[in-house]
Short mmCIF file of C-alpha atoms in Angstrom, two decimals:
data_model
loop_
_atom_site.label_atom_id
_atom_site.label_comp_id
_atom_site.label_asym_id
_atom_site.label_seq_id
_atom_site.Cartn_x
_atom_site.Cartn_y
_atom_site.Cartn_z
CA UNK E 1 21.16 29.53 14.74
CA UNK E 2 21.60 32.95 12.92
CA UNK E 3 18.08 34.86 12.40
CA UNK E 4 19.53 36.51 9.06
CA UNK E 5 21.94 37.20 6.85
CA UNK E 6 22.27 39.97 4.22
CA UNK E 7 18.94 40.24 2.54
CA UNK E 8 17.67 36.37 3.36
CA UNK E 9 15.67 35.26 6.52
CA UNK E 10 17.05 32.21 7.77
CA UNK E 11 14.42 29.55 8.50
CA UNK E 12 16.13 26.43 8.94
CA UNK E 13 19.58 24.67 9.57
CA UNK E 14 19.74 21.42 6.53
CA UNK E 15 23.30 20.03 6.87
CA UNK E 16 26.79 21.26 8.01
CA UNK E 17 30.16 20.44 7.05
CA UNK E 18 33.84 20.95 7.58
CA UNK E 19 33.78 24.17 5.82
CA UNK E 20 30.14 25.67 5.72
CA UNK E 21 26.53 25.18 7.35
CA UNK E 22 23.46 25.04 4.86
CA UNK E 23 20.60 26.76 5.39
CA UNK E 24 16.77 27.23 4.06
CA UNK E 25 16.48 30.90 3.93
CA UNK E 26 13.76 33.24 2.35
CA UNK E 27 15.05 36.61 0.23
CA UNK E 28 13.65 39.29 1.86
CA UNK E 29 13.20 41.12 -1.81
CA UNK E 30 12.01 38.54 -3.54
CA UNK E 31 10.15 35.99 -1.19
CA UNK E 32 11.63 32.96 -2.78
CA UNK E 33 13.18 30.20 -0.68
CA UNK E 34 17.05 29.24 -1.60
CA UNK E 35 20.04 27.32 -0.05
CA UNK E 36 22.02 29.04 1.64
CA UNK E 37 25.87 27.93 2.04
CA UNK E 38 27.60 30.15 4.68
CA UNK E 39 31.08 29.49 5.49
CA UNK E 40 32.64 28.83 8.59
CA UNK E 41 34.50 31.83 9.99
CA UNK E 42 37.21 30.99 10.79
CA UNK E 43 37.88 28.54 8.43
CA UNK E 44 37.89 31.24 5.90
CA UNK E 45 41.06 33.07 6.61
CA UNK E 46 42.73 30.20 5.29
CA UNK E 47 44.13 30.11 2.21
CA UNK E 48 43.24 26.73 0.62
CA UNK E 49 39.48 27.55 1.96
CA UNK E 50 39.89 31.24 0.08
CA UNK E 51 41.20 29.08 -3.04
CA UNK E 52 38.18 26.79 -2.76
CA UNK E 53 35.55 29.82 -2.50
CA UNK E 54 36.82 31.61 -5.75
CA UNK E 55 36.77 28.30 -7.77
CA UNK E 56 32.67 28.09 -6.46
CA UNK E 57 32.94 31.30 -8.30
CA UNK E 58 34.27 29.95 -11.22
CA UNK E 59 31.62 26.74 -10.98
CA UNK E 60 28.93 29.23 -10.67
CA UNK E 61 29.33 30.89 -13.81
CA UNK E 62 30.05 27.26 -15.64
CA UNK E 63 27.69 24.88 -14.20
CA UNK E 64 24.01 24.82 -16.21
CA UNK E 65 22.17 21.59 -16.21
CA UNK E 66 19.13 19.92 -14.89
CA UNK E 67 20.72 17.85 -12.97
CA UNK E 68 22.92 19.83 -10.99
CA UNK E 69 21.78 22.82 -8.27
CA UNK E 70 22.29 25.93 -9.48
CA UNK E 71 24.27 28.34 -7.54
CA UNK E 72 22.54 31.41 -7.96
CA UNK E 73 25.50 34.09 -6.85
CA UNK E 74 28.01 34.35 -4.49
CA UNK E 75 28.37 36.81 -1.39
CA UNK E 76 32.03 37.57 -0.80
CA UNK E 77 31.48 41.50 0.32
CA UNK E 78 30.16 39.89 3.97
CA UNK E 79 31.95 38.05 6.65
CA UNK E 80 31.76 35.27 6.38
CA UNK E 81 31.15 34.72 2.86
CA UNK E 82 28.11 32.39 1.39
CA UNK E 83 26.66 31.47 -1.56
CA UNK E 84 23.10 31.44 -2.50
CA UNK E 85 21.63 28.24 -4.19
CA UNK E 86 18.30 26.93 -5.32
CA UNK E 87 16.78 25.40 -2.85
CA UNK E 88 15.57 21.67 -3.29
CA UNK E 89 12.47 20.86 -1.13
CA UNK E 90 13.59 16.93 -0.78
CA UNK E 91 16.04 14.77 0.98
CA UNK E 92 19.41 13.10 0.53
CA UNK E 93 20.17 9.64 -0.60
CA UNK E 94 21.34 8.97 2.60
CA UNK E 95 17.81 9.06 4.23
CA UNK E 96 16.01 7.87 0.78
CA UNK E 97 17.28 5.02 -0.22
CA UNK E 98 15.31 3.41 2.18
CA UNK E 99 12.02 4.21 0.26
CA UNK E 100 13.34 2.48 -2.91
CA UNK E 101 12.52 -1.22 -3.76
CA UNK E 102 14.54 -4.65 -2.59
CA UNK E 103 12.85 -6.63 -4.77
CA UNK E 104 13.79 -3.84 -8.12
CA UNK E 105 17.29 -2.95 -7.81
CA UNK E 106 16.41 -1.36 -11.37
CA UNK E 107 14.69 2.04 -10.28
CA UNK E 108 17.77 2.79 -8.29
CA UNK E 109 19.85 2.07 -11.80
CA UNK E 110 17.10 4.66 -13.01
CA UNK E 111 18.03 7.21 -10.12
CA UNK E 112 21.55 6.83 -11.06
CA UNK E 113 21.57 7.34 -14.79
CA UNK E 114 19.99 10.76 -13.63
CA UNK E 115 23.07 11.29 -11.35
CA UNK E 116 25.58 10.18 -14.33
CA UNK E 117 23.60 12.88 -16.24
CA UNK E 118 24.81 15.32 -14.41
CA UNK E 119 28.26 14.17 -13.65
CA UNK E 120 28.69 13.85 -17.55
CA UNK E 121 28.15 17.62 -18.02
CA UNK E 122 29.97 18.27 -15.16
CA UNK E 123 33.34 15.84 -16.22
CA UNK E 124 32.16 18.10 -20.53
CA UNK E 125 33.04 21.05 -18.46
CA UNK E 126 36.86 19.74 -17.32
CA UNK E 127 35.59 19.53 -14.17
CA UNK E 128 35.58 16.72 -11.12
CA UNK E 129 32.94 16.73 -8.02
CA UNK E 130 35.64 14.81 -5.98
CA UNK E 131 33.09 14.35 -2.77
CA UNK E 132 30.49 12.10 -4.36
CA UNK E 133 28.44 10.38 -1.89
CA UNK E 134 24.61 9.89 -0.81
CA UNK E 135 24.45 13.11 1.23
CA UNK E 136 25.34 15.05 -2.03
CA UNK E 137 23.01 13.92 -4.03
CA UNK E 138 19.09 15.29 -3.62
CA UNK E 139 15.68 13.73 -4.18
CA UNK E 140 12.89 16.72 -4.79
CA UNK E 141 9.24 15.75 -3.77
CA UNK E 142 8.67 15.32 -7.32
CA UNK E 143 11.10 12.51 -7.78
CA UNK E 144 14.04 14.95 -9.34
CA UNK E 145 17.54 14.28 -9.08
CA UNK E 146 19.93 16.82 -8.77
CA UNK E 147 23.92 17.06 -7.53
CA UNK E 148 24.92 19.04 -5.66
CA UNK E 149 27.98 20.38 -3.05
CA UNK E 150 30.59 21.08 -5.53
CA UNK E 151 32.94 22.44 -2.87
CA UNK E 152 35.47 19.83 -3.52
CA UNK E 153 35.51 20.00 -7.53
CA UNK E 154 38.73 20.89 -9.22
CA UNK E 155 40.02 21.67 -12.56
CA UNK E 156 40.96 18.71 -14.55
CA UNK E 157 44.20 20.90 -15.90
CA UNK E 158 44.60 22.21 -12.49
CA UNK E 159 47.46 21.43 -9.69
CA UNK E 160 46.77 24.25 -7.32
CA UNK E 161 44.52 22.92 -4.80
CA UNK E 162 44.86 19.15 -4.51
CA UNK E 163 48.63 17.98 -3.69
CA UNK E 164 49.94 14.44 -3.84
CA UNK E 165 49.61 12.72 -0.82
CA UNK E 166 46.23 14.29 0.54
CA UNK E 167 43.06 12.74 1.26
CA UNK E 168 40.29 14.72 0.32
CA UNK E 169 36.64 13.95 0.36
CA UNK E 170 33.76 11.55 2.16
CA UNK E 171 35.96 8.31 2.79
CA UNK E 172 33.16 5.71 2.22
CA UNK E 173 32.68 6.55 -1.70
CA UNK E 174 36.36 7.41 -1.93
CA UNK E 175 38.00 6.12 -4.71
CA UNK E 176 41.58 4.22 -4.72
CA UNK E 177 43.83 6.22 -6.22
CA UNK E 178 41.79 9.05 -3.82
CA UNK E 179 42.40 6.81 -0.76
CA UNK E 180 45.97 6.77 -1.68
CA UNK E 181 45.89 10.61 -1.84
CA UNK E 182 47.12 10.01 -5.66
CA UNK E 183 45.84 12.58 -8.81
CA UNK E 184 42.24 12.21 -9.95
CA UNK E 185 40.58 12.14 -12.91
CA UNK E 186 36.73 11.60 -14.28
CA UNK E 187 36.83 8.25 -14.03
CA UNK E 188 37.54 8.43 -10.12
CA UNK E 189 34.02 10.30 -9.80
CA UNK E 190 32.26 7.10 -11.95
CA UNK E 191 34.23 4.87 -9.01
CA UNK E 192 32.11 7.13 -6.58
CA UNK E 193 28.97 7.09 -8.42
CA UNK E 194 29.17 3.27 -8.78
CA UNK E 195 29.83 2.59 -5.15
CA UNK E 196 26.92 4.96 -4.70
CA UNK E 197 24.72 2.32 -6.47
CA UNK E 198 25.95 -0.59 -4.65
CA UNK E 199 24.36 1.40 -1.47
CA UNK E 200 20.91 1.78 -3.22
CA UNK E 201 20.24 -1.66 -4.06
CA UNK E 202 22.01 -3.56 -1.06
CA UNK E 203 21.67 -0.46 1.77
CA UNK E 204 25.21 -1.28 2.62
CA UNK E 205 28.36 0.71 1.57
CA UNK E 206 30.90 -1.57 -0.34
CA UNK E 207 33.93 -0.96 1.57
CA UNK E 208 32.79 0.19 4.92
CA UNK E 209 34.78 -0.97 7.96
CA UNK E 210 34.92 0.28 11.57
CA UNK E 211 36.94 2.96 11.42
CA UNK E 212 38.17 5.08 8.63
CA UNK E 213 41.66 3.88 8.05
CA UNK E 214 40.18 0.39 7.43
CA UNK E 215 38.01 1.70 5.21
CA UNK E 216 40.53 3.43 3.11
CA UNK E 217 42.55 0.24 3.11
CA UNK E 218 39.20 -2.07 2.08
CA UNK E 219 38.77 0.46 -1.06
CA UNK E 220 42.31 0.08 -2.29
CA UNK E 221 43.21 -4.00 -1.78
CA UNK E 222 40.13 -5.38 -1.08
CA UNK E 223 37.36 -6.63 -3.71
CA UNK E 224 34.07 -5.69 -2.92
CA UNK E 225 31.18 -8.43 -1.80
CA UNK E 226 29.42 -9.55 -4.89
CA UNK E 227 26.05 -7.25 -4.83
CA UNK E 228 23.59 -10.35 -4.98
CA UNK E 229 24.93 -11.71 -1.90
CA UNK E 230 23.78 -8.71 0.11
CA UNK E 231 20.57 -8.29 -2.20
CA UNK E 232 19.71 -11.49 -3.82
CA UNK E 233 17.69 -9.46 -6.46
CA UNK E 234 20.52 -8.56 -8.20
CA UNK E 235 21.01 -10.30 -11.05
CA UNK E 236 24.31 -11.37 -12.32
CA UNK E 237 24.56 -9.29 -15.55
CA UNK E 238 23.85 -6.01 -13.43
CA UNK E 239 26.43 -7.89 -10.60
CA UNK E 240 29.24 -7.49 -13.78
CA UNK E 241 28.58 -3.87 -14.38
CA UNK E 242 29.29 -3.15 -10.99
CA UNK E 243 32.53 -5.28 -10.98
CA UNK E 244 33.88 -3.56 -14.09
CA UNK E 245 32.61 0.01 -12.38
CA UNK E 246 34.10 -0.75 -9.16
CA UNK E 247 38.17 -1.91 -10.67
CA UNK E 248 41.05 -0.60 -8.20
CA UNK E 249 42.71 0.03 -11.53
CA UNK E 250 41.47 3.14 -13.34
CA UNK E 251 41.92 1.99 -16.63
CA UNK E 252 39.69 -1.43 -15.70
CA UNK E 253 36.74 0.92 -15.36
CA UNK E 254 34.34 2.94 -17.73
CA UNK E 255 36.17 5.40 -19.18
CA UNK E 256 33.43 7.82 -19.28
CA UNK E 257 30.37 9.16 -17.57
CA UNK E 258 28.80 8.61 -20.90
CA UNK E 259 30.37 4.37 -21.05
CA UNK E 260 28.59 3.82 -17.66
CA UNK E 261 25.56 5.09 -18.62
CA UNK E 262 24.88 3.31 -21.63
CA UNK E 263 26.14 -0.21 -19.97
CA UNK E 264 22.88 0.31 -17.54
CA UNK E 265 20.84 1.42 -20.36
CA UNK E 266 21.32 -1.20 -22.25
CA UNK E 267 20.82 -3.35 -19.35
CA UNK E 268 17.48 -1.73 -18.44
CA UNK E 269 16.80 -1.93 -22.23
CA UNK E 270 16.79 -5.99 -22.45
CA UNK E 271 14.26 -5.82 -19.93
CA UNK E 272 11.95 -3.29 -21.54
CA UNK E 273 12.85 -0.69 -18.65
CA UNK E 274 14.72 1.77 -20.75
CA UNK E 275 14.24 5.82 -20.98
CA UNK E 276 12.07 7.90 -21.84
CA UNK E 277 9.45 5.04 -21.69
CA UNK E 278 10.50 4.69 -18.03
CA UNK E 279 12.24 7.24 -15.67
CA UNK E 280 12.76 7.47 -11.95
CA UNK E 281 10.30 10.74 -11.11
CA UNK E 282 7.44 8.93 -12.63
CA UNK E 283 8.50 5.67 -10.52
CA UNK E 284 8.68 8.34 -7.35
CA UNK E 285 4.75 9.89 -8.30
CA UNK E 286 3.71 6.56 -7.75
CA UNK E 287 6.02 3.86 -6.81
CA UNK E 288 3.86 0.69 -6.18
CA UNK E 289 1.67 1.17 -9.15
CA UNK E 290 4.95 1.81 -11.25
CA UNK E 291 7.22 -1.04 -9.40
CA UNK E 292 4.30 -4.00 -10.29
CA UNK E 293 4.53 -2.58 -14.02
CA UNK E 294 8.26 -2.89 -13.81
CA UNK E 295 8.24 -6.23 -12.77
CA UNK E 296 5.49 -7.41 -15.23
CA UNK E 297 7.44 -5.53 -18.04
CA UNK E 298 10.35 -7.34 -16.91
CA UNK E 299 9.45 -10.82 -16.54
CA UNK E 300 7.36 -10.48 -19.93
CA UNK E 301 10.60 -9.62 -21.59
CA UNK E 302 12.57 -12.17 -19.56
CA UNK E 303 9.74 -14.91 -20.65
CA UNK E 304 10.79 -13.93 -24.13
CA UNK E 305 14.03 -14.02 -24.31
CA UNK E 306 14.28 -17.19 -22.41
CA UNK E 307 11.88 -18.44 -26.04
CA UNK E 308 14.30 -17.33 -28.03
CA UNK E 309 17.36 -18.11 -26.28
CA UNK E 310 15.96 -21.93 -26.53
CA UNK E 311 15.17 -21.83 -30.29
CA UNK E 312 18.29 -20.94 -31.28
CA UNK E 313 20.32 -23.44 -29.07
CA UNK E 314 21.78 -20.74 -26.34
CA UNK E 315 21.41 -23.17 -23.09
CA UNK E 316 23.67 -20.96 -21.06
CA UNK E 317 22.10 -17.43 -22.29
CA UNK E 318 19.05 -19.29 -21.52
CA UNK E 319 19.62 -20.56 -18.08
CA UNK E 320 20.71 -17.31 -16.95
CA UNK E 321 17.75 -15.02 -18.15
CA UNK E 322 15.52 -17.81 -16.44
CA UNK E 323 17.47 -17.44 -13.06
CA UNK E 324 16.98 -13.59 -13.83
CA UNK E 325 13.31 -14.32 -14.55
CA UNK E 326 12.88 -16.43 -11.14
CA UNK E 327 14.35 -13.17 -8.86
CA UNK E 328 11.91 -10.66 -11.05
CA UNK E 329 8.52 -13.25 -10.69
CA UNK E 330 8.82 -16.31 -8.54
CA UNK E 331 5.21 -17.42 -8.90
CA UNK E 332 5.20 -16.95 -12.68
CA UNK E 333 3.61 -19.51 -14.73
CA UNK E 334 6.00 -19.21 -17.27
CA UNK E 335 8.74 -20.72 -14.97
CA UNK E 336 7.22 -24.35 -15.19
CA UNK E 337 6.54 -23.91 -18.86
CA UNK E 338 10.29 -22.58 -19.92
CA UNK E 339 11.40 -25.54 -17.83
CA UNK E 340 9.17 -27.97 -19.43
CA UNK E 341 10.47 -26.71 -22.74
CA UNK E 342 14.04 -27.16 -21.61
CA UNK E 343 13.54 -30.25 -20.16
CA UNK E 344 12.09 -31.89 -23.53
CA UNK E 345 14.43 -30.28 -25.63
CA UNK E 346 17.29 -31.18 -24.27
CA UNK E 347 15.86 -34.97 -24.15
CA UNK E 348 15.10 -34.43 -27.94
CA UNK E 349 19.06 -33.87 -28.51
CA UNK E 350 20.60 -36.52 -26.13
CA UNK E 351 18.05 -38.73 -28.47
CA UNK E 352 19.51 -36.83 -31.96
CA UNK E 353 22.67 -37.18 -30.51
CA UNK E 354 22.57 -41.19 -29.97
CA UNK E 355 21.15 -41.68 -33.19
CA UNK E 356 23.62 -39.48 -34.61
CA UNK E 357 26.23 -41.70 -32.58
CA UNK E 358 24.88 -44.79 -33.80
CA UNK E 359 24.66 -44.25 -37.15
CA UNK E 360 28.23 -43.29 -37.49
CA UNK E 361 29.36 -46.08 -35.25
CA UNK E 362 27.35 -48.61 -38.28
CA UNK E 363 29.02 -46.43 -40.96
CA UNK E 364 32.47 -47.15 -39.62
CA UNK E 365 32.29 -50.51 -39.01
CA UNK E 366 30.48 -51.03 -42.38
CA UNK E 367 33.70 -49.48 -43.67
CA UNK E 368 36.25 -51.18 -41.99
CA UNK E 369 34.81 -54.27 -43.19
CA UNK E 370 34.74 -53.50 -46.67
CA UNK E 371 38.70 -52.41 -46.54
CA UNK E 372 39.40 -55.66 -44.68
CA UNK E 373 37.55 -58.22 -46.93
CA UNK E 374 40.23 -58.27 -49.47
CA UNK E 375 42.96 -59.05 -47.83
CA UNK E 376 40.88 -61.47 -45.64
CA UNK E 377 40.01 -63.63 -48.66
CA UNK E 378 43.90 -63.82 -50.22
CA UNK E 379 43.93 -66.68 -47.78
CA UNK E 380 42.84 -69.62 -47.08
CA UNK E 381 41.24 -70.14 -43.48
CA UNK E 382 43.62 -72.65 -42.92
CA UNK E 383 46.64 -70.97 -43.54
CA UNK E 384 45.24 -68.41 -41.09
CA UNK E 385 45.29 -70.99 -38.83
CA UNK E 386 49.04 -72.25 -39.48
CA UNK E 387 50.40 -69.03 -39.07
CA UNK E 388 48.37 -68.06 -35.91
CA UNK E 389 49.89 -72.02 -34.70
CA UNK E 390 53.41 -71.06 -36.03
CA UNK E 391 53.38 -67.79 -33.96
CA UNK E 392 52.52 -69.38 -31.04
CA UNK E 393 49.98 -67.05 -29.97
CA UNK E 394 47.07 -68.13 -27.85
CA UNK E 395 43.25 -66.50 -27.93
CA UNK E 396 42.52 -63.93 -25.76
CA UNK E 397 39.34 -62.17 -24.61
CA UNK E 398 39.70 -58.64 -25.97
CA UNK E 399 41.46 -56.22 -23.47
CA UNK E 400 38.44 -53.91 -21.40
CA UNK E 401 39.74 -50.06 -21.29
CA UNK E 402 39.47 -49.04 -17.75
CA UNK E 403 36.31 -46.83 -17.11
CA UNK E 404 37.17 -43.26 -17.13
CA UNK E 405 37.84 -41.34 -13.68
CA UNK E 406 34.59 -40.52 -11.71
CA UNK E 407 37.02 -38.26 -9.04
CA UNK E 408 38.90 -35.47 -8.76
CA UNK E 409 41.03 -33.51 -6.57
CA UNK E 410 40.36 -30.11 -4.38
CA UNK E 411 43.36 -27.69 -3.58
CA UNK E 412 42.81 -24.98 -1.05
CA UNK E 413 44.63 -21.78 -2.05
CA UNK E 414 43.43 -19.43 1.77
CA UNK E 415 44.94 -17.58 4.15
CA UNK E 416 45.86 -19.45 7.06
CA UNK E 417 43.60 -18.15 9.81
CA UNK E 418 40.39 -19.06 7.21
CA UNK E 419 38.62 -22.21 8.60
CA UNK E 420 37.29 -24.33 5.70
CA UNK E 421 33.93 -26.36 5.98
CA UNK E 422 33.33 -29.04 2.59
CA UNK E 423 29.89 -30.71 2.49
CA UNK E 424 29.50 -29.25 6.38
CA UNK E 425 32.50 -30.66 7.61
CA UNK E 426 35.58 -29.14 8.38
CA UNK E 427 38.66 -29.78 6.69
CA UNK E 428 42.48 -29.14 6.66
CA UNK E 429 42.50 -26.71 3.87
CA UNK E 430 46.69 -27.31 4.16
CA UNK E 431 46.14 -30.69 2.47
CA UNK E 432 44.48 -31.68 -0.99
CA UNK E 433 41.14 -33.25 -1.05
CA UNK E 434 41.88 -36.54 -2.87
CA UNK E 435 39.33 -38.73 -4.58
CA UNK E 436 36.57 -36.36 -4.26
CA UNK E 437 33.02 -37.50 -6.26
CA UNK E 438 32.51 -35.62 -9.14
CA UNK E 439 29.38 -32.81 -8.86
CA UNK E 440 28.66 -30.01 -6.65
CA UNK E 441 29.82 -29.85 -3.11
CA UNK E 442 28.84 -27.49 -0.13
CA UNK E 443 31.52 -24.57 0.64
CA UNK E 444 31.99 -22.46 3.41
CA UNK E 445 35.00 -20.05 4.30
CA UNK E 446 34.89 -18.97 8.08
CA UNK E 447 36.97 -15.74 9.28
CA UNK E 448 37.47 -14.06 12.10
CA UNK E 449 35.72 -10.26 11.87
CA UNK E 450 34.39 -11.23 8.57
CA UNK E 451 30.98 -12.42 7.03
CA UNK E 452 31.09 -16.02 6.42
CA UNK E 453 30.90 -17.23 2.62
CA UNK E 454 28.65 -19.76 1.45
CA UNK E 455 29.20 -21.27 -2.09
CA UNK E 456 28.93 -24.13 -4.03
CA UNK E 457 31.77 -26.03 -5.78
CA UNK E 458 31.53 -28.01 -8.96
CA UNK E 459 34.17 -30.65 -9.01
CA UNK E 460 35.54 -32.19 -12.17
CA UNK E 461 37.37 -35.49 -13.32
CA UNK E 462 40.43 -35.57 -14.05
CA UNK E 463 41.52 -32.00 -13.12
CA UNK E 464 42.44 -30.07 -9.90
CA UNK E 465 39.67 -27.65 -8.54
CA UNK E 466 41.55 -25.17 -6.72
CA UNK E 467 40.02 -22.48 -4.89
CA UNK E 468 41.67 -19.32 -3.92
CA UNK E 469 40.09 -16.99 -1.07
CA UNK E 470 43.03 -14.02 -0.48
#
């Protein structure tokens, strides 16, 4: 390890590269402690690298936020060249996200709305990080977030460094159209930042495979694993922000830092968690005192909206904060009292509805019989009778309608090499499932190489279920 460079005492090595080693290093003429980026040698007599070190220049003089490490100036009059940044006494995402909560997926949306912060000034500036990952991103001791590494940023207006057809950047986080070494744009950092989050709350990486060309193939065909199936925390409205975040098509996504942010503010909002009243350096001061006020904040607000959801006749709305409320506080004691409420409410209208039922049943027939009388008492009951005689016709019992169908069918749309288990036993997913009792049914999809996946089916009468597993 070098003992010192220019005026700085290096003290120790924090990460390396493909184009630079960082150190901790101490100004001689000041005393302060700094970053300190120091290119590779002989990496730097190429040209792209050369191209890469002036636009740090350029970044250096444009990027001023909060968020985002400063880079303080840059040495170019010294072989190699380096540039001096504040230093960040912290760690990565990489090694912290395994201090952050399983049960609260939402402090890591409050770590991440700190990240889009940043990004946002950084995409207000026409500029794109391009290399977004966990090891980029920095956690001080005092819970601060910052960005940092902009070594792969570009111009938005500029061709010069990236060409068609080149990979560049972490391939884990990569986006699509980066993974098919097409032209970025903003919304390819959000794709970053968002699969980012999935790591936080899950620990896993969305599209990781065993090698990097799989990888790069997962990001651009295959959907990622729904989030609560790797963390069952998740809830499913947080589950949809990541689906929308996480589209192969750019135009699917949020079109904006700014769009992404306020979809998980207003998420952390309906649960009372929103900024200022709540934000992640407080949560890192103290995070068990802070995560059992979360929770309580949460399921209070949950309780409450699962109240009014109920008054005003919003079953599903309902049914879906409760779920919500069951992941946030199993052992509340407003669980059995919202389902007490539901359960006698929804007894109260089957009753309304049957009376409802029965009283226009007695109004129709009360009608009919009023239109009918008249022409019922232009004849005599025995001319009734001759004609019924003449006609030839002979009394019948009225005609039963057959009861409605109480099956249905099940259609297997999988590739061929999936093995297909229905209420635990395997089946020829080739053929249709005929005459199959209406309700929910067991699922499980078995693949070689892949995690198996466990659902449930809800068949109806009278239509095909078809599931499709590509």
């Amino acid at each position: 390890m070098l003992a010192d460079y220019e005026n700085f005492n290096i003290e120790q090595e924090l990460g390396r590269g493909a184009t630079a080693r960082i150190y901790r290093a101490r100004d001689r003429l000041t005393r302060e402690t700094v970053a300190l980026k120091i290119f590779h040698p002989k990496l730097f007599s190429d040209p792209h690298i050369r191209q890469r070190i002036q636009r740090e220049i350029r970044l250096a003089a444009l990027l001023d936020h909060e968020r985002i490490v400063k880079i303080r100036r840059v040495v170019e009059d010294i072989d190699p060249p380096a540039l001096v940044l504040d230093y960040v006494d912290g760690e990565n995402l990489e090694t912290y996200q395994a201090k952050l909560p399983y049960i609260l997926p939402e402090v890591s949306v409050l770590l991440i709305l700190e990240v889009l912060d940043g990004v946002q000034y950084a995409h207000s500036c026409s500029l794109i990080h391009r290399d977004l990952k966990p090891e980029n991103i920095l956690v001080s001791t005092q819970g601060e977030v910052f960005v940092t590494d902009f070594g792969l940023a570009k111009f938005t207006d500029s061709t010069l460094i990236t060409q068609p057809n080149m990979v560049v950047g972490s391939v884990d986080y990569s986006s699509p159209e980066q993974a098919r070494g097409d032209y970025l744009s903003p919304i390819s950092d959000l794709f970053s930042v968002a699969s980012i989050l999935y790591f936080l709350i899950t620990g896993t990486r969305p599209f990781s495979r065993p090698n990097p060309l799989a990888t790069l193939v997962a990001i651009k065909e295959e959907a990622p694993e729904p989030p609560q199936r790797r963390n069952p925390k998740v809830c499913s409205q947080l589950s949809q922000i990541l689906c929308k975040a996480l589209q192969k098509e750019p135009r699917n996504r949020f079109q904006s830092a700014e769009a992404f942010r306020e979809a998980l503010e207003r998420y952390l909002d309906s649960l009372g968690l929103s900024r200022p009243a709540i934000r992640f350096n407080q949560w890192a001061k103290n995070p068990s005192a802070v995560t059992l006020e979360m929770l309580e904040t949460a399921a209070q607000r949950l309780a409450q909206r699962c109240e009014a959801s109920l008054k005003n006749n919003k079953r599903e709305l309902f049914l879906e904060d409760l779920a919500h409320l069951s992941l946030k506080a199993p052992d509340s004691a407003a669980l059995e009292r919202l389902t007490g409420m539901y359960t006698t409410t929804s007894r109260k209208q089957k009753q309304g509805r049957f009376i409802w039922a029965f009283v226009a049943i007695s109004a129709l027939i009360i009608a009919a019989f009023f239109v009918l009388k008249p022409s019922l008492t232009q004849k005599s009951p025995n001319m009734i009778t001759e004609n019924v005689k003449a006609a030839g016709a002979v009394p019948t019992h009225p005609t039963v309608a057959p009861k409605p169908s109480v099956k249905g069918d099940v259609q297997f749309n999988v590739e061929a090499d999936v093995a297909v288990y229905w209420d635990g036993k395997r089946v020829d997913a080739r053929k249709k499932l005929k005459g199959v009792t209406v309700g929910k049914h067991r699922l499980l999809l078995e693949r070689a190489g892949h995690s198996p996946i466990r659902s449930e089916v809800f068949v109806k009468a009278g239509q095909p279920t078809v599931i499709n597993a590509r």
